[in-house]
Structures are given as structure tokens and as C-alpha cells.
């Protein structure tokens, strides 16, 4: 690697001044693409996979809740075997609830996203906040997969068993932030986001050259929550 770098340096120094300037300019404009390939794109892929795992857990829970609701509606005169099956299904749903709580607990709560983004921004005086806005909460589990148990008059299912509430959905709470600064300062900000003890997931990242060395970063980040409501900016 050292020999290759030395050979490249010698070839560069052998170029005419104008040719060296053209190569340097090309490298300068290539930096944002290299940063995207080395830092941003892998992070987007990793976090999309993490979010997909949470959605899969929530979808599995909704399916178990649907099964549980169906079992309740059929238990007009439940026997011991039917109640054992019902208890087993409930245990499976409780396990999914625990897994969902553990995974979602590693994410930043929606109501803390604004303060966290601004706190990181304030640590670098060379960065300028251009805009910050919240995005509407988006349910990630299809409505058909979130059951509501049918009940008889009096609020009970056949067999005298109370119906379950609708299975919780998983909501995506997003924030779009636009920041101006040098290329290195913007990459440092993204790296700081990646190192947070609680995750903020990245959805979309665009970087545009405004007027060298000033760049504008537009970043869409989000977190996941079982609660649809959150503080709107």
C-alpha cells in the first residue's frame, strides 16, 4: 500500500501545474461521493435492517393477537385443552411483547429527538441550522394485521372472556433537518449521531455543494414507537 501511494505521488508530481490543478479539483468534487459510499450508505443499510427487525416482531405479535382473538370468540364452553392452548398463545404473545420492548428501548424516544439533534449541533459552532421539522407519524404494520376482538353485548366474548384490546402498531416518527457547514464538519456531525448510545435511525441523506467550502446536508432521521402521538415542532 505504501509503495502504491508513493508511485501515485510521483505520477502526480510529474504532471504539469495545470494538470495537477485539474486532478485536485476532481478529487475535491469526488469527496462527497466517497463519504457517502464509506460512511452514509453502509449506515443506511444497517439501520434499515434494524428497523425491519422491529417491524417483523410487531407483525408477528399482531398475528398472534389475531389468533388469540379467534380462540376467544370460539370458546363458548372452553374445556381444559382449549384453555391450555389459549394460555400457550398468551405466553407467546408475552414473549413477543418483551422482545419488542427490549428492541424499541434502544431507540431515542420521539419527544427527545429535537433536543438531541440540536444538542449535537451546538457542539460545533461552524455548523448552521437551516431548518428542522417533524414528519407525520406513519404506521408500519398494515391495518389488516392489527386485530380488534369482537365482543358480545356487555363487552365480553363468548365464554365470558373479556376481549383483548387492539394489538399495538409501530409508528415511525421522523424529523428532517437541514444543516450548512464544511464537508468535514458535516461528516463529524453524522459520525456523532452514529455513536449515540440510543439509536436515531437514518432514512435519507443528501449532500449538496452550496458555495465551496459550504455544503448543505439534508438529513431525514426517525425513531420507532408504539405511541402514535408525539410533540410536533
Short mmCIF file of C-alpha atoms in Angstrom, two decimals:
data_model
loop_
_atom_site.label_atom_id
_atom_site.label_comp_id
_atom_site.label_asym_id
_atom_site.label_seq_id
_atom_site.Cartn_x
_atom_site.Cartn_y
_atom_site.Cartn_z
CA UNK A 1 0.00 0.00 0.00
CA UNK A 2 2.86 2.38 0.88
CA UNK A 3 4.60 1.66 -2.43
CA UNK A 4 1.37 2.25 -4.35
CA UNK A 5 0.88 5.58 -2.59
CA UNK A 6 4.47 6.58 -3.35
CA UNK A 7 4.06 5.66 -7.02
CA UNK A 8 0.83 7.68 -7.23
CA UNK A 9 2.55 10.66 -5.59
CA UNK A 10 5.40 10.52 -8.08
CA UNK A 11 2.99 10.39 -11.01
CA UNK A 12 1.06 13.34 -9.58
CA UNK A 13 4.23 15.41 -9.10
CA UNK A 14 5.28 14.62 -12.66
CA UNK A 15 2.17 16.30 -14.03
CA UNK A 16 2.16 19.86 -15.26
CA UNK A 17 0.80 22.52 -12.90
CA UNK A 18 -2.46 22.81 -14.83
CA UNK A 19 -2.91 19.04 -14.87
CA UNK A 20 -2.27 18.86 -11.11
CA UNK A 21 -4.91 21.52 -10.55
CA UNK A 22 -7.42 19.57 -12.64
CA UNK A 23 -6.71 16.34 -10.71
CA UNK A 24 -7.00 18.16 -7.36
CA UNK A 25 -10.33 19.69 -8.41
CA UNK A 26 -11.63 16.29 -9.49
CA UNK A 27 -10.64 14.78 -6.14
CA UNK A 28 -12.29 17.66 -4.32
CA UNK A 29 -15.61 17.08 -6.03
CA UNK A 30 -15.27 13.32 -5.53
CA UNK A 31 -15.01 13.65 -1.73
CA UNK A 32 -18.78 13.83 -1.10
CA UNK A 33 -19.29 10.65 -3.11
CA UNK A 34 -16.52 8.87 -1.23
CA UNK A 35 -18.03 9.96 2.09
CA UNK A 36 -21.43 8.69 1.01
CA UNK A 37 -20.00 5.31 -0.02
CA UNK A 38 -17.81 4.84 3.06
CA UNK A 39 -19.98 6.28 5.85
CA UNK A 40 -23.52 7.14 4.86
CA UNK A 41 -24.61 4.27 2.61
CA UNK A 42 -23.47 1.44 4.98
CA UNK A 43 -25.19 3.20 7.87
CA UNK A 44 -28.45 3.49 5.92
CA UNK A 45 -28.32 -0.24 5.10
CA UNK A 46 -27.61 -1.27 8.71
CA UNK A 47 -30.35 0.89 10.17
CA UNK A 48 -32.92 -0.18 7.59
CA UNK A 49 -32.25 -3.78 8.64
CA UNK A 50 -32.63 -2.86 12.31
CA UNK A 51 -35.97 -1.14 11.67
CA UNK A 52 -37.15 -4.11 9.61
CA UNK A 53 -36.47 -6.46 12.54
CA UNK A 54 -38.66 -4.32 14.79
CA UNK A 55 -41.47 -4.33 12.24
CA UNK A 56 -41.20 -8.12 11.90
CA UNK A 57 -41.57 -8.52 15.66
CA UNK A 58 -44.60 -6.22 15.67
CA UNK A 59 -46.17 -8.06 12.74
CA UNK A 60 -45.64 -11.41 14.48
CA UNK A 61 -47.28 -10.01 17.59
CA UNK A 62 -50.27 -8.81 15.57
CA UNK A 63 -50.62 -12.27 14.04
CA UNK A 64 -50.56 -13.92 17.48
CA UNK A 65 -53.10 -11.38 18.73
CA UNK A 66 -55.35 -12.28 15.81
CA UNK A 67 -55.01 -15.96 16.68
CA UNK A 68 -55.78 -15.20 20.31
CA UNK A 69 -58.85 -13.16 19.37
CA UNK A 70 -60.12 -16.02 17.21
CA UNK A 71 -59.65 -18.51 20.02
CA UNK A 72 -61.56 -16.29 22.42
CA UNK A 73 -64.50 -15.96 20.06
CA UNK A 74 -64.77 -19.74 19.66
CA UNK A 75 -64.62 -20.63 23.33
CA UNK A 76 -68.35 -20.84 24.03
CA UNK A 77 -67.72 -23.64 26.53
CA UNK A 78 -63.96 -23.85 26.90
CA UNK A 79 -62.53 -27.11 28.20
CA UNK A 80 -59.16 -27.66 29.80
CA UNK A 81 -57.38 -28.32 26.49
CA UNK A 82 -58.77 -25.16 24.92
CA UNK A 83 -57.76 -23.07 27.91
CA UNK A 84 -54.26 -24.60 27.81
CA UNK A 85 -53.94 -23.63 24.14
CA UNK A 86 -55.16 -20.14 24.98
CA UNK A 87 -52.60 -19.84 27.78
CA UNK A 88 -49.83 -21.00 25.46
CA UNK A 89 -50.80 -18.41 22.87
CA UNK A 90 -50.84 -15.72 25.55
CA UNK A 91 -47.35 -16.78 26.66
CA UNK A 92 -46.11 -16.50 23.09
CA UNK A 93 -47.57 -13.02 22.81
CA UNK A 94 -45.96 -12.00 26.12
CA UNK A 95 -42.58 -13.16 24.81
CA UNK A 96 -43.04 -11.06 21.67
CA UNK A 97 -44.04 -8.08 23.83
CA UNK A 98 -40.84 -8.43 25.85
CA UNK A 99 -38.71 -8.69 22.71
CA UNK A 100 -40.44 -5.67 21.17
CA UNK A 101 -39.92 -3.61 24.34
CA UNK A 102 -36.23 -4.56 24.51
CA UNK A 103 -35.51 -3.64 20.89
CA UNK A 104 -37.56 -0.44 20.84
CA UNK A 105 -35.98 0.59 24.15
CA UNK A 106 -32.65 1.01 22.37
CA UNK A 107 -34.13 3.84 20.29
CA UNK A 108 -34.34 7.51 21.20
CA UNK A 109 -37.89 8.40 22.35
CA UNK A 110 -39.71 10.60 19.79
CA UNK A 111 -40.14 13.51 22.19
CA UNK A 112 -36.36 13.72 22.75
CA UNK A 113 -35.29 13.78 19.11
CA UNK A 114 -35.37 17.56 18.63
CA UNK A 115 -33.32 18.32 21.74
CA UNK A 116 -30.79 15.64 20.87
CA UNK A 117 -30.27 16.84 17.30
CA UNK A 118 -29.88 20.45 18.44
CA UNK A 119 -27.55 19.46 21.27
CA UNK A 120 -25.17 17.74 18.87
CA UNK A 121 -25.39 20.72 16.54
CA UNK A 122 -24.49 23.18 19.30
CA UNK A 123 -21.19 21.37 19.91
CA UNK A 124 -19.85 22.59 16.57
CA UNK A 125 -20.04 26.39 16.13
CA UNK A 126 -19.14 26.03 12.44
CA UNK A 127 -22.45 24.33 11.62
CA UNK A 128 -25.59 26.35 10.84
CA UNK A 129 -29.12 25.04 11.34
CA UNK A 130 -31.22 25.96 8.30
CA UNK A 131 -34.46 24.08 9.02
CA UNK A 132 -35.90 21.49 11.36
CA UNK A 133 -39.36 19.97 11.00
CA UNK A 134 -41.24 16.89 12.13
CA UNK A 135 -42.94 14.49 9.75
CA UNK A 136 -46.37 12.91 10.31
CA UNK A 137 -46.28 9.61 12.25
CA UNK A 138 -46.53 6.62 9.91
CA UNK A 139 -47.90 3.20 10.99
CA UNK A 140 -45.60 0.41 9.84
CA UNK A 141 -47.94 -2.57 10.32
CA UNK A 142 -50.82 -2.88 7.88
CA UNK A 143 -54.25 -2.21 9.38
CA UNK A 144 -55.48 -5.69 8.41
CA UNK A 145 -52.80 -7.23 10.63
CA UNK A 146 -53.90 -5.30 13.73
CA UNK A 147 -56.97 -7.15 15.03
CA UNK A 148 -59.76 -5.98 17.28
CA UNK A 149 -61.55 -8.80 19.07
CA UNK A 150 -65.30 -8.90 18.53
CA UNK A 151 -67.39 -8.81 21.68
CA UNK A 152 -70.95 -9.52 22.63
CA UNK A 153 -73.28 -7.22 24.50
CA UNK A 154 -71.76 -6.32 27.83
CA UNK A 155 -68.21 -6.20 26.48
CA UNK A 156 -67.41 -9.90 26.68
CA UNK A 157 -66.61 -12.56 24.15
CA UNK A 158 -68.39 -15.93 24.11
CA UNK A 159 -67.41 -17.96 27.13
CA UNK A 160 -67.34 -14.92 29.39
CA UNK A 161 -63.79 -13.92 28.41
CA UNK A 162 -63.07 -10.24 28.08
CA UNK A 163 -61.92 -9.20 24.60
CA UNK A 164 -58.38 -8.04 24.06
CA UNK A 165 -57.63 -4.51 23.03
CA UNK A 166 -56.35 -3.93 19.54
CA UNK A 167 -52.76 -5.06 19.06
CA UNK A 168 -50.40 -2.07 19.20
CA UNK A 169 -49.00 -0.77 15.96
CA UNK A 170 -45.47 0.52 15.45
CA UNK A 171 -45.19 4.15 14.38
CA UNK A 172 -42.34 5.83 12.57
CA UNK A 173 -41.67 9.35 13.90
CA UNK A 174 -39.43 11.30 11.54
CA UNK A 175 -37.56 14.59 11.60
CA UNK A 176 -35.99 16.37 8.63
CA UNK A 177 -33.05 18.60 9.45
CA UNK A 178 -31.04 20.85 7.09
CA UNK A 179 -27.56 21.92 8.14
CA UNK A 180 -24.89 24.01 6.43
CA UNK A 181 -21.17 23.70 7.00
CA UNK A 182 -17.92 22.35 5.66
CA UNK A 183 -17.72 18.80 4.38
CA UNK A 184 -15.62 17.62 7.33
CA UNK A 185 -17.87 19.30 9.91
CA UNK A 186 -20.96 17.67 8.40
CA UNK A 187 -19.34 14.23 8.40
CA UNK A 188 -18.33 14.77 12.02
CA UNK A 189 -21.97 15.53 12.86
CA UNK A 190 -23.12 12.32 11.16
CA UNK A 191 -20.45 10.32 12.96
CA UNK A 192 -21.62 11.76 16.30
CA UNK A 193 -25.18 10.66 15.50
CA UNK A 194 -23.92 7.16 14.79
CA UNK A 195 -22.12 6.96 18.15
CA UNK A 196 -25.16 7.85 20.26
CA UNK A 197 -25.93 5.29 23.00
CA UNK A 198 -29.58 5.34 21.92
CA UNK A 199 -30.21 4.99 18.22
CA UNK A 200 -31.64 7.51 15.82
CA UNK A 201 -32.30 5.77 12.52
CA UNK A 202 -31.37 7.37 9.21
CA UNK A 203 -33.82 7.29 6.35
CA UNK A 204 -32.45 9.72 3.75
CA UNK A 205 -29.24 11.72 3.40
CA UNK A 206 -28.42 14.25 0.67
CA UNK A 207 -25.38 16.48 0.45
CA UNK A 208 -25.15 19.43 -1.93
CA UNK A 209 -22.34 21.91 -2.51
CA UNK A 210 -23.67 25.41 -1.86
CA UNK A 211 -20.58 27.57 -2.30
CA UNK A 212 -17.25 25.94 -1.57
CA UNK A 213 -16.38 25.13 1.17
CA UNK A 214 -20.00 25.44 2.34
CA UNK A 215 -22.19 22.36 1.88
CA UNK A 216 -25.83 21.75 2.76
CA UNK A 217 -26.79 18.46 4.39
CA UNK A 218 -30.43 17.38 4.35
CA UNK A 219 -30.95 14.50 6.75
CA UNK A 220 -34.16 12.61 7.48
CA UNK A 221 -33.94 10.61 10.69
CA UNK A 222 -36.58 8.72 12.62
CA UNK A 223 -37.31 6.60 15.63
CA UNK A 224 -39.96 3.96 16.26
CA UNK A 225 -42.59 3.93 18.98
CA UNK A 226 -45.79 2.15 19.97
CA UNK A 227 -47.29 5.58 20.66
CA UNK A 228 -48.77 7.46 17.71
CA UNK A 229 -48.74 10.87 19.39
CA UNK A 230 -45.66 12.99 19.89
CA UNK A 231 -44.62 16.61 20.30
CA UNK A 232 -44.91 18.49 16.98
CA UNK A 233 -42.30 21.18 16.39
#
